[in-house]
PDB file of C-alpha atoms in Angstrom:
ATOM      1  CA  LEU E   3    -128.509   8.525 -78.055  1.00 64.00           C
ATOM      2  CA  ALA E   4    -128.327   6.765 -74.928  1.00 75.00           C
ATOM      3  CA  LYS E   5    -125.442   4.566 -74.975  1.00 85.00           C
ATOM      4  CA  THR E   6    -124.015   2.496 -72.272  1.00 93.00           C
ATOM      5  CA  THR E   7    -120.440   1.018 -71.112  1.00 94.00           C
ATOM      6  CA  GLN E   8    -119.668  -2.083 -69.372  1.00 96.00           C
ATOM      7  CA  PRO E   9    -116.798  -4.310 -68.924  1.00 97.00           C
ATOM      8  CA  ILE E  10    -116.056  -6.799 -71.819  1.00 96.00           C
ATOM      9  CA  SER E  11    -115.297  -9.879 -69.609  1.00 97.00           C
ATOM     10  CA  MET E  12    -114.969 -10.963 -65.812  1.00 97.00           C
ATOM     11  CA  ASP E  13    -113.903 -14.067 -64.114  1.00 97.00           C
ATOM     12  CA  SER E  14    -115.285 -15.137 -60.818  1.00 97.00           C
ATOM     13  CA  TYR E  15    -115.598 -18.387 -58.514  1.00 97.00           C
ATOM     14  CA  GLU E  16    -118.681 -20.298 -57.083  1.00 97.00           C
ATOM     15  CA  GLY E  17    -119.940 -19.160 -53.716  1.00 97.00           C
ATOM     16  CA  GLN E  18    -118.393 -15.226 -54.579  1.00 97.00           C
ATOM     17  CA  GLU E  19    -120.364 -11.995 -54.521  1.00 97.00           C
ATOM     18  CA  VAL E  20    -119.814 -10.620 -58.357  1.00 98.00           C
ATOM     19  CA  ASN E  21    -120.257  -6.668 -59.023  1.00 98.00           C
ATOM     20  CA  ILE E  22    -120.422  -5.786 -62.487  1.00 98.00           C
ATOM     21  CA  THR E  23    -120.817  -1.735 -63.741  1.00 97.00           C
ATOM     22  CA  CYS E  24    -122.278   0.095 -65.973  1.00 97.00           C
ATOM     23  CA  SER E  25    -121.572   3.744 -67.292  1.00 96.00           C
ATOM     24  CA  HIS E  26    -124.743   5.577 -68.373  1.00 92.00           C
ATOM     25  CA  ASN E  27    -123.239   8.761 -69.453  1.00 85.00           C
ATOM     26  CA  ASN E  28    -125.927  10.272 -71.339  1.00 86.00           C
ATOM     27  CA  ILE E  29    -128.943   8.683 -69.406  1.00 89.00           C
ATOM     28  CA  ALA E  30    -132.200  10.439 -69.740  1.00 88.00           C
ATOM     29  CA  THR E  31    -134.471  11.645 -66.460  1.00 88.00           C
ATOM     30  CA  ASN E  32    -137.310   9.273 -67.320  1.00 85.00           C
ATOM     31  CA  ASP E  33    -135.407   6.006 -68.280  1.00 88.00           C
ATOM     32  CA  TYR E  34    -134.929   3.333 -65.926  1.00 90.00           C
ATOM     33  CA  ILE E  35    -132.135   1.274 -65.416  1.00 93.00           C
ATOM     34  CA  THR E  36    -132.515  -2.562 -66.895  1.00 94.00           C
ATOM     35  CA  TRP E  37    -130.271  -5.404 -66.549  1.00 97.00           C
ATOM     36  CA  TYR E  38    -130.376  -8.605 -68.575  1.00 97.00           C
ATOM     37  CA  GLN E  39    -128.836 -11.861 -68.601  1.00 98.00           C
ATOM     38  CA  GLN E  40    -128.147 -13.892 -71.891  1.00 97.00           C
ATOM     39  CA  PHE E  41    -127.083 -17.963 -72.484  1.00 96.00           C
ATOM     40  CA  PRO E  42    -126.193 -19.284 -75.923  1.00 93.00           C
ATOM     41  CA  SER E  43    -128.482 -19.522 -78.092  1.00 91.00           C
ATOM     42  CA  GLN E  44    -131.569 -17.678 -75.933  1.00 94.00           C
ATOM     43  CA  GLY E  45    -132.952 -14.443 -75.932  1.00 96.00           C
ATOM     44  CA  PRO E  46    -131.996 -12.024 -72.919  1.00 96.00           C
ATOM     45  CA  ARG E  47    -133.592 -12.411 -70.060  1.00 96.00           C
ATOM     46  CA  PHE E  48    -134.677  -9.538 -67.284  1.00 95.00           C
ATOM     47  CA  ILE E  49    -132.833  -9.553 -64.480  1.00 96.00           C
ATOM     48  CA  ILE E  50    -133.528  -6.387 -62.614  1.00 96.00           C
ATOM     49  CA  GLN E  51    -134.593  -2.843 -63.295  1.00 94.00           C
ATOM     50  CA  GLY E  52    -134.439   0.163 -61.015  1.00 93.00           C
ATOM     51  CA  TYR E  53    -134.899   4.035 -61.162  1.00 93.00           C
ATOM     52  CA  LYS E  54    -132.020   5.766 -58.209  1.00 90.00           C
ATOM     53  CA  THR E  55    -130.930   3.971 -54.899  1.00 89.00           C
ATOM     54  CA  LYS E  56    -131.002   0.272 -54.484  1.00 95.00           C
ATOM     55  CA  VAL E  57    -133.143  -2.463 -55.681  1.00 95.00           C
ATOM     56  CA  THR E  58    -133.418  -6.161 -54.575  1.00 96.00           C
ATOM     57  CA  ASN E  59    -135.189  -9.170 -55.303  1.00 95.00           C
ATOM     58  CA  GLU E  60    -134.542 -12.931 -55.434  1.00 94.00           C
ATOM     59  CA  VAL E  61    -131.808 -12.836 -57.937  1.00 93.00           C
ATOM     60  CA  ALA E  62    -129.696  -9.915 -57.909  1.00 97.00           C
ATOM     61  CA  SER E  63    -129.224  -6.291 -56.379  1.00 97.00           C
ATOM     62  CA  LEU E  64    -129.221  -2.931 -58.302  1.00 98.00           C
ATOM     63  CA  PHE E  65    -127.419  -0.213 -57.144  1.00 97.00           C
ATOM     64  CA  ILE E  66    -127.847   3.385 -58.647  1.00 96.00           C
ATOM     65  CA  PRO E  67    -126.139   6.274 -57.516  1.00 95.00           C
ATOM     66  CA  ALA E  68    -128.036   9.901 -56.958  1.00 94.00           C
ATOM     67  CA  ASP E  69    -126.536  11.147 -60.110  1.00 93.00           C
ATOM     68  CA  ARG E  70    -127.648   7.719 -62.112  1.00 93.00           C
ATOM     69  CA  LYS E  71    -124.471   8.126 -64.475  1.00 93.00           C
ATOM     70  CA  SER E  72    -123.433   4.505 -63.358  1.00 95.00           C
ATOM     71  CA  SER E  73    -125.565   1.486 -61.691  1.00 97.00           C
ATOM     72  CA  THR E  74    -123.937  -1.580 -60.726  1.00 98.00           C
ATOM     73  CA  LEU E  75    -125.444  -5.216 -60.510  1.00 98.00           C
ATOM     74  CA  SER E  76    -124.167  -7.339 -57.406  1.00 98.00           C
ATOM     75  CA  LEU E  77    -125.044 -11.119 -57.977  1.00 97.00           C
ATOM     76  CA  PRO E  78    -124.601 -13.099 -54.635  1.00 95.00           C
ATOM     77  CA  ARG E  79    -122.641 -16.272 -53.970  1.00 93.00           C
ATOM     78  CA  VAL E  80    -122.407 -16.989 -58.059  1.00 97.00           C
ATOM     79  CA  SER E  81    -122.568 -20.495 -59.278  1.00 97.00           C
ATOM     80  CA  LEU E  82    -121.529 -22.297 -62.304  1.00 97.00           C
ATOM     81  CA  SER E  83    -125.059 -21.416 -64.053  1.00 97.00           C
ATOM     82  CA  ASP E  84    -124.459 -18.009 -63.755  1.00 97.00           C
ATOM     83  CA  THR E  85    -121.884 -17.978 -66.454  1.00 98.00           C
ATOM     84  CA  ALA E  86    -123.566 -15.565 -69.031  1.00 98.00           C
ATOM     85  CA  VAL E  87    -123.363 -12.463 -70.990  1.00 98.00           C
ATOM     86  CA  TYR E  88    -124.854  -9.521 -68.823  1.00 98.00           C
ATOM     87  CA  TYR E  89    -126.451  -6.520 -70.348  1.00 97.00           C
ATOM     88  CA  CYS E  90    -127.170  -3.146 -69.345  1.00 96.00           C
ATOM     89  CA  PRO E  91    -128.981  -1.284 -72.534  1.00 94.00           C
ATOM     90  CA  GLY E  92    -129.266   2.402 -72.975  1.00 91.00           C
ATOM     91  CA  HIS E  93    -132.609   3.700 -74.121  1.00 83.00           C
ATOM     92  CA  SER E  94    -133.517   5.898 -77.229  1.00 81.00           C
ATOM     93  CA  ASN E  95    -137.162   6.842 -77.453  1.00 76.00           C
ATOM     94  CA  TYR E  96    -138.528   3.227 -77.253  1.00 75.00           C
ATOM     95  CA  GLN E  97    -135.420   1.410 -78.414  1.00 82.00           C
ATOM     96  CA  LEU E  98    -133.061  -0.652 -76.191  1.00 88.00           C
ATOM     97  CA  ILE E  99    -129.277   0.149 -77.387  1.00 91.00           C
ATOM     98  CA  TRP E 100    -127.190  -2.740 -76.782  1.00 93.00           C
ATOM     99  CA  GLY E 101    -123.474  -2.766 -76.489  1.00 91.00           C
ATOM    100  CA  ALA E 102    -121.732  -6.649 -76.456  1.00 92.00           C
ATOM    101  CA  GLY E 103    -122.311  -6.833 -72.892  1.00 96.00           C
ATOM    102  CA  THR E 104    -120.354  -7.848 -70.147  1.00 98.00           C
ATOM    103  CA  LYS E 105    -119.413 -11.903 -70.612  1.00 98.00           C
ATOM    104  CA  LEU E 106    -118.988 -13.529 -66.801  1.00 98.00           C
ATOM    105  CA  ILE E 107    -117.384 -16.765 -66.241  1.00 98.00           C
ATOM    106  CA  ILE E 108    -117.720 -18.637 -63.078  1.00 98.00           C
ATOM    107  CA  LYS E 109    -115.206 -21.049 -62.170  1.00 97.00           C
ATOM    108  CA  PRO E 110    -115.079 -23.955 -60.072  1.00 95.00           C
TER     109      PRO E 110
ATOM    110  CA  ASP X  28    -146.174 -20.698 -70.538  1.00 53.00           C
ATOM    111  CA  THR X  29    -147.407 -16.932 -70.572  1.00 76.00           C
ATOM    112  CA  GLY X  30    -144.082 -15.528 -71.852  1.00 93.00           C
ATOM    113  CA  VAL X  31    -143.144 -14.485 -75.127  1.00 96.00           C
ATOM    114  CA  SER X  32    -143.066 -17.143 -77.983  1.00 97.00           C
ATOM    115  CA  GLN X  33    -141.372 -17.523 -81.786  1.00 98.00           C
ATOM    116  CA  ASP X  34    -141.859 -19.800 -84.266  1.00 97.00           C
ATOM    117  CA  PRO X  35    -139.673 -21.358 -85.951  1.00 97.00           C
ATOM    118  CA  ARG X  36    -136.944 -21.631 -83.607  1.00 97.00           C
ATOM    119  CA  HIS X  37    -134.435 -22.574 -86.748  1.00 97.00           C
ATOM    120  CA  LYS X  38    -134.627 -21.652 -90.027  1.00 98.00           C
ATOM    121  CA  ILE X  39    -132.211 -22.568 -92.841  1.00 98.00           C
ATOM    122  CA  THR X  40    -132.674 -21.509 -96.590  1.00 98.00           C
ATOM    123  CA  LYS X  41    -131.056 -21.024 -99.387  1.00 98.00           C
ATOM    124  CA  ARG X  42    -130.003 -17.479-100.736  1.00 98.00           C
ATOM    125  CA  GLY X  43    -132.483 -15.887-102.854  1.00 97.00           C
ATOM    126  CA  GLN X  44    -135.549 -17.682-100.691  1.00 98.00           C
ATOM    127  CA  ASN X  45    -138.072 -15.583 -98.753  1.00 98.00           C
ATOM    128  CA  VAL X  46    -138.596 -17.000 -95.089  1.00 98.00           C
ATOM    129  CA  THR X  47    -141.182 -15.528 -92.656  1.00 98.00           C
ATOM    130  CA  PHE X  48    -141.213 -15.569 -88.304  1.00 98.00           C
ATOM    131  CA  ARG X  49    -143.359 -15.321 -86.308  1.00 98.00           C
ATOM    132  CA  CYS X  50    -143.760 -13.526 -82.670  1.00 98.00           C
ATOM    133  CA  ASP X  51    -146.687 -14.304 -79.829  1.00 97.00           C
ATOM    134  CA  PRO X  52    -146.094 -11.574 -77.516  1.00 96.00           C
ATOM    135  CA  ILE X  53    -147.481 -11.712 -73.915  1.00 93.00           C
ATOM    136  CA  SER X  54    -151.192 -11.500 -73.580  1.00 90.00           C
ATOM    137  CA  GLU X  55    -151.986  -7.937 -72.220  1.00 86.00           C
ATOM    138  CA  HIS X  56    -148.655  -6.194 -74.118  1.00 90.00           C
ATOM    139  CA  ASN X  57    -149.139  -3.680 -76.642  1.00 91.00           C
ATOM    140  CA  ARG X  58    -145.704  -3.025 -77.583  1.00 93.00           C
ATOM    141  CA  LEU X  59    -143.860  -5.181 -79.717  1.00 95.00           C
ATOM    142  CA  TYR X  60    -140.252  -5.109 -80.774  1.00 95.00           C
ATOM    143  CA  TRP X  61    -137.683  -6.926 -83.167  1.00 96.00           C
ATOM    144  CA  TYR X  62    -134.224  -7.227 -82.857  1.00 96.00           C
ATOM    145  CA  ARG X  63    -131.464  -8.714 -84.907  1.00 96.00           C
ATOM    146  CA  GLN X  64    -128.623 -10.218 -83.287  1.00 97.00           C
ATOM    147  CA  THR X  65    -125.045 -11.571 -84.784  1.00 96.00           C
ATOM    148  CA  LEU X  66    -122.235 -13.847 -82.835  1.00 93.00           C
ATOM    149  CA  GLY X  67    -120.368 -11.918 -80.411  1.00 92.00           C
ATOM    150  CA  GLN X  68    -122.756  -8.666 -80.408  1.00 94.00           C
ATOM    151  CA  GLY X  69    -125.682  -7.268 -78.310  1.00 95.00           C
ATOM    152  CA  PRO X  70    -129.180  -7.285 -79.860  1.00 95.00           C
ATOM    153  CA  GLU X  71    -129.551  -4.539 -82.699  1.00 94.00           C
ATOM    154  CA  PHE X  72    -133.162  -2.307 -83.136  1.00 93.00           C
ATOM    155  CA  LEU X  73    -135.103  -3.421 -86.469  1.00 95.00           C
ATOM    156  CA  THR X  74    -138.697  -2.299 -85.551  1.00 94.00           C
ATOM    157  CA  TYR X  75    -141.103  -1.521 -83.082  1.00 92.00           C
ATOM    158  CA  PHE X  76    -144.962  -1.511 -83.148  1.00 94.00           C
ATOM    159  CA  GLN X  77    -147.976  -0.229 -80.452  1.00 92.00           C
ATOM    160  CA  ASN X  78    -150.694  -2.456 -80.701  1.00 91.00           C
ATOM    161  CA  GLU X  79    -150.946  -2.440 -84.654  1.00 92.00           C
ATOM    162  CA  ALA X  80    -149.569   0.382 -85.943  1.00 92.00           C
ATOM    163  CA  GLN X  81    -145.888   0.618 -86.674  1.00 91.00           C
ATOM    164  CA  LEU X  82    -144.039   3.364 -85.429  1.00 90.00           C
ATOM    165  CA  GLU X  83    -140.634   3.017 -85.652  1.00 88.00           C
ATOM    166  CA  LYS X  84    -138.138   1.294 -88.014  1.00 89.00           C
ATOM    167  CA  SER X  85    -134.290   1.169 -88.177  1.00 89.00           C
ATOM    168  CA  ARG X  86    -132.611   3.295 -90.882  1.00 84.00           C
ATOM    169  CA  LEU X  87    -130.383  -0.170 -91.048  1.00 75.00           C
ATOM    170  CA  LEU X  88    -133.302  -2.358 -92.360  1.00 81.00           C
ATOM    171  CA  SER X  89    -133.350  -2.666 -96.156  1.00 85.00           C
ATOM    172  CA  ASP X  90    -136.432  -2.494 -98.114  1.00 91.00           C
ATOM    173  CA  ARG X  91    -136.136  -6.566 -98.264  1.00 95.00           C
ATOM    174  CA  PHE X  92    -137.660  -6.489 -94.581  1.00 95.00           C
ATOM    175  CA  SER X  93    -141.139  -6.167 -93.651  1.00 95.00           C
ATOM    176  CA  ALA X  94    -143.202  -6.362 -90.430  1.00 96.00           C
ATOM    177  CA  GLU X  95    -146.526  -6.277 -89.376  1.00 95.00           C
ATOM    178  CA  ARG X  96    -148.526  -7.061 -86.132  1.00 95.00           C
ATOM    179  CA  PRO X  97    -152.467  -7.325 -87.615  1.00 90.00           C
ATOM    180  CA  LYS X  98    -154.905  -6.282 -84.858  1.00 86.00           C
ATOM    181  CA  GLY X  99    -152.242  -5.795 -82.558  1.00 85.00           C
ATOM    182  CA  SER X 100    -151.949  -9.374 -81.203  1.00 91.00           C
ATOM    183  CA  PHE X 101    -149.210 -11.367 -82.905  1.00 96.00           C
ATOM    184  CA  SER X 102    -146.331 -10.044 -85.307  1.00 97.00           C
ATOM    185  CA  THR X 103    -144.728 -11.707 -88.563  1.00 97.00           C
ATOM    186  CA  LEU X 104    -141.066 -10.316 -89.849  1.00 97.00           C
ATOM    187  CA  GLU X 105    -140.650 -11.134 -93.023  1.00 97.00           C
ATOM    188  CA  ILE X 106    -137.479 -10.811 -95.241  1.00 97.00           C
ATOM    189  CA  GLN X 107    -137.740 -11.218 -99.440  1.00 97.00           C
ATOM    190  CA  ARG X 108    -134.484 -12.482-100.951  1.00 97.00           C
ATOM    191  CA  THR X 109    -132.350 -13.956 -98.382  1.00 97.00           C
ATOM    192  CA  GLU X 110    -128.732 -12.843 -98.272  1.00 96.00           C
ATOM    193  CA  GLN X 111    -126.082 -14.870 -96.230  1.00 96.00           C
ATOM    194  CA  GLY X 112    -125.760 -11.296 -94.500  1.00 95.00           C
ATOM    195  CA  ASP X 113    -128.970 -12.418 -93.127  1.00 96.00           C
ATOM    196  CA  SER X 114    -127.701 -14.777 -91.260  1.00 97.00           C
ATOM    197  CA  ALA X 115    -128.684 -13.761 -87.508  1.00 97.00           C
ATOM    198  CA  MET X 116    -130.604 -14.384 -84.622  1.00 98.00           C
ATOM    199  CA  TYR X 117    -134.208 -12.881 -84.449  1.00 98.00           C
ATOM    200  CA  LEU X 118    -135.469 -11.687 -81.520  1.00 98.00           C
ATOM    201  CA  CYS X 119    -138.807 -10.712 -80.297  1.00 97.00           C
ATOM    202  CA  ALA X 120    -139.737  -8.722 -77.407  1.00 96.00           C
ATOM    203  CA  SER X 121    -142.844  -7.215 -75.520  1.00 94.00           C
ATOM    204  CA  SER X 122    -143.636  -4.880 -72.965  1.00 92.00           C
ATOM    205  CA  TYR X 123    -146.481  -2.909 -71.391  1.00 86.00           C
ATOM    206  CA  THR X 124    -147.357   0.841 -71.400  1.00 76.00           C
ATOM    207  CA  THR X 125    -146.266   1.205 -67.636  1.00 68.00           C
ATOM    208  CA  GLY X 126    -142.941   3.292 -66.074  1.00 53.00           C
ATOM    209  CA  GLY X 127    -140.134   1.184 -67.022  1.00 63.00           C
ATOM    210  CA  GLU X 128    -140.920  -0.239 -70.297  1.00 74.00           C
ATOM    211  CA  THR X 129    -139.503  -3.814 -68.977  1.00 88.00           C
ATOM    212  CA  GLN X 130    -139.067  -5.780 -72.534  1.00 92.00           C
ATOM    213  CA  TYR X 131    -139.521  -9.584 -72.318  1.00 94.00           C
ATOM    214  CA  PHE X 132    -138.046 -11.412 -74.955  1.00 96.00           C
ATOM    215  CA  GLY X 133    -138.771 -14.471 -76.975  1.00 97.00           C
ATOM    216  CA  PRO X 134    -136.496 -17.455 -77.062  1.00 96.00           C
ATOM    217  CA  GLY X 135    -135.298 -15.937 -80.688  1.00 97.00           C
ATOM    218  CA  THR X 136    -135.256 -17.527 -84.481  1.00 98.00           C
ATOM    219  CA  ARG X 137    -131.988 -18.488 -85.908  1.00 97.00           C
ATOM    220  CA  LEU X 138    -131.566 -18.391 -89.342  1.00 98.00           C
ATOM    221  CA  LEU X 139    -129.210 -19.625 -91.743  1.00 98.00           C
ATOM    222  CA  VAL X 140    -128.853 -18.428 -95.139  1.00 98.00           C
ATOM    223  CA  LEU X 141    -126.553 -20.757 -97.469  1.00 97.00           C
TER     224      LEU X 141
END
């Protein structure tokens, strides 16, 4: 079972860069690494996905080392609206295996 | 809006009643998933369809739960004889069979069993 591990919570301030790391100890060779964001009372929202090295889109960057045992989600210049729970679910066949996520609180 | 939609968004029912939820996936997606989420926890997998075939079902899912996806389009999740422990957010997601398997989620249906 490809379970992941990430910090329970993080705090930061508006305008800062935030990095959230996820451990993927049992990742399978063909699994991609995907990050989601979830606001209260909403479904998870896809942020970014990668297989190795670095991926960047208009919202975030994703860094994946060569051994793929971890990944780091980087949010540049966060704002109050980035306060949410962030997930890096693992895979088991076609299921996504979710932990409790990282609760990110952005302060003014 | 071409995202995943779910109906209803909220449902309050009394214990012992049956409820049915609907999910409309992104139109070109052939895979559809149901998850359940309780407060403070991540989503928990319930079941998965590829086209109209239900290929996987969680061992945690009791016989009171049933899901269908007729013609490989929308899906319904029915809970019979609801219990207070069924109170949760029920999430639907869809994806397409390509590398990456990104799942896109709907807004969820919040169920409260009194």
